[in-house]
């Protein structure tokens, strides 16, 4: 009997029980109790953790146990686990309507050192070498991010997600020693459909490269598209979102959505604004945007707007996703004023 | 450098971190000039800049004002700033001179703290250079990053993952070593934390979950072995290493072979192993317990701990009543006397400073049992048994021999929706029913069901392995 047929019953049960019955746009926010192990390469994702809980709920066993004898070559149809998040099939692979984890604007890159030492006095050997071989003392430094919260934008079933998240106590790697511990989860309905594309069509999760042609803020490389993300079966050339730690996503103010990138560029590029804090820079940019006027539509579909005197800043505005027009970036009045340090 | 004629007042110093950094660097340079080699000794004077760099961090951590900070530096190096043959100490800046007390008045302590943490070595290097040399360097440093000042809306309805929490009250000073060494000053471990009530970032002391896990692991294995009438030295060294330190990742352990027979047997026959796990018989296993960091109860972490410590008080009111984390630490000096009267004495006297969290402070600690529905009853029951022992022992942290790290706490309470831990009786009965199987598992060098290790090269080339050492049977100490 194959693994697929042996495990069909509980997978069918999970599909019925955990399919999203009332999907809606949601913000799933993890308030963190500890730094999260994050190396800046592999994004944080939510679906894998939810799948683990579904496996445990349906089988009473750990995913390690359940999948230990599952052949690596098994197809996705025979092994996929349902979670209460909507999927869309792209290139033959169901891709979840779930963004990667976006850190809060206060996030900073940190490191955590863990020590492992042999308790050598208690070993039945005359001599224990703690500088080599199996009893070597190890210091492992982990790249971490310290932040207040991590946000996931999803389209899913609120009640089912709340139920499963009760049993997701951690995010990321190195969890046994406390890294990635979640203080609590918030699941709230939001009018934002940012699971694939964010403000200004910023890429919000890994997608096949063909689906990222109009997107921004990603790097093209090999990545996987479906949880469990370590599994090679969905590996493709993808667009993988780039996340600048500490940069806010932005916020809707007045008639525009001002992206965090635009605020950063405003501070870098407009003379005299470098020392402004984020909130002060945002407030000034909002007032400039309110007084700005439309100039033209560029060849890439973005719009050029110009602010009032004396700064006469140029605002690049996108209308490529629904909702308020998004201010993508800010340029000075003309390119001659652009400081050399900010390309 | 000639004494500048122009006298500057503290009101003439411009605000901002760049100006503060420059003034502090010149103040330390003037102090360095006043250090008397005769007074502190030639040998010590040769390495005075290294000592200054180490001392800066300790001084800024252990004092609460700029004056106090500067006083600590002067006392360390025996500098008389108030008078003597040279008169009061003066800081000679290229644009004029300013008396030390006025310079201190111009320096905000928050700025001093940030500048010293940024790079004590830079300040010590500048201090050890003479005259106005290097003044151009300050313009090369950019203004430090301005904090985003992010103030989120605090959650109103939080889904708390299932966990068990308690509040530790420190009945003695606690030390937990920092990642960096600063000479003979052992700092407490800290990490950056953003206070969502103010939007500011702080370096807050914490005790890492990994260290607590290590201490619990030792206790757990000791308890289990004692219950079976064994000592760690009775069992094979590789098994002892796996139990007490998590084992070693042997060749082949990182391949895709998951040997469920070995895994299930280990989990069944050793509940503490199920809880903490590690690598045994080439199987890298995940423990059920996830041990969190201990969070200091202070103003900066109030939003996080208030539900556990004082849920009835509004969070802002609760935060306002708490001290800052910097007020909860102090330095303890330990001395090794040289005993010069003894003939065999090496004549070396040592001073060591430990930054400790003050007695009476509180920390919130939490742990989780992964997938509680799936955790075996004997494992959950063992956790109860272990926590009782932990509470009776009442110790965590470094320096137990010096009475550091003594703690008191009430039983860990389950959070909302979390089932209470079963009593230790289940584990004790389980041990009685499967005692011999458990002993057999512990005494096995290698499980009979284990996958044979793959040998490298022809004939299985091995490195300088400790397997080659003769195995003795030293007398094991009696368990305490």
GROMACS .gro file of C-alpha atoms in nm, chain B residues 168-174 215-216 219 386-397 400 403-410 412:
model
   32
  511UNK     CA    1   1.028   3.466   3.912
  512UNK     CA    2   1.122   3.688   4.204
  513UNK     CA    3   1.497   3.720   4.243
  514UNK     CA    4   1.595   3.642   4.601
  515UNK     CA    5   1.959   3.715   4.522
  516UNK     CA    6   2.146   3.900   4.249
  517UNK     CA    7   2.135   3.726   3.910
  558UNK     CA    8   1.984   2.402   3.314
  559UNK     CA    9   1.646   2.226   3.305
  562UNK     CA   10   1.812   1.863   3.618
  729UNK     CA   11   1.079   1.864   3.688
  730UNK     CA   12   0.914   2.198   3.767
  731UNK     CA   13   0.856   2.091   4.127
  732UNK     CA   14   1.226   2.010   4.155
  733UNK     CA   15   1.318   2.338   3.985
  734UNK     CA   16   1.104   2.531   4.230
  735UNK     CA   17   1.250   2.349   4.529
  736UNK     CA   18   1.603   2.413   4.406
  737UNK     CA   19   1.520   2.777   4.329
  738UNK     CA   20   1.823   2.863   4.124
  739UNK     CA   21   1.898   2.972   3.771
  740UNK     CA   22   2.187   3.170   3.625
  743UNK     CA   23   2.556   2.973   4.208
  746UNK     CA   24   2.478   3.272   4.587
  747UNK     CA   25   2.389   3.445   4.261
  748UNK     CA   26   2.072   3.348   4.078
  749UNK     CA   27   1.849   3.234   4.361
  750UNK     CA   28   1.484   3.268   4.264
  751UNK     CA   29   1.141   3.200   4.407
  752UNK     CA   30   0.826   3.144   4.209
  753UNK     CA   31   0.475   3.006   4.226
  755UNK     CA   32   0.360   2.771   3.638
   0.00000   0.00000   0.00000
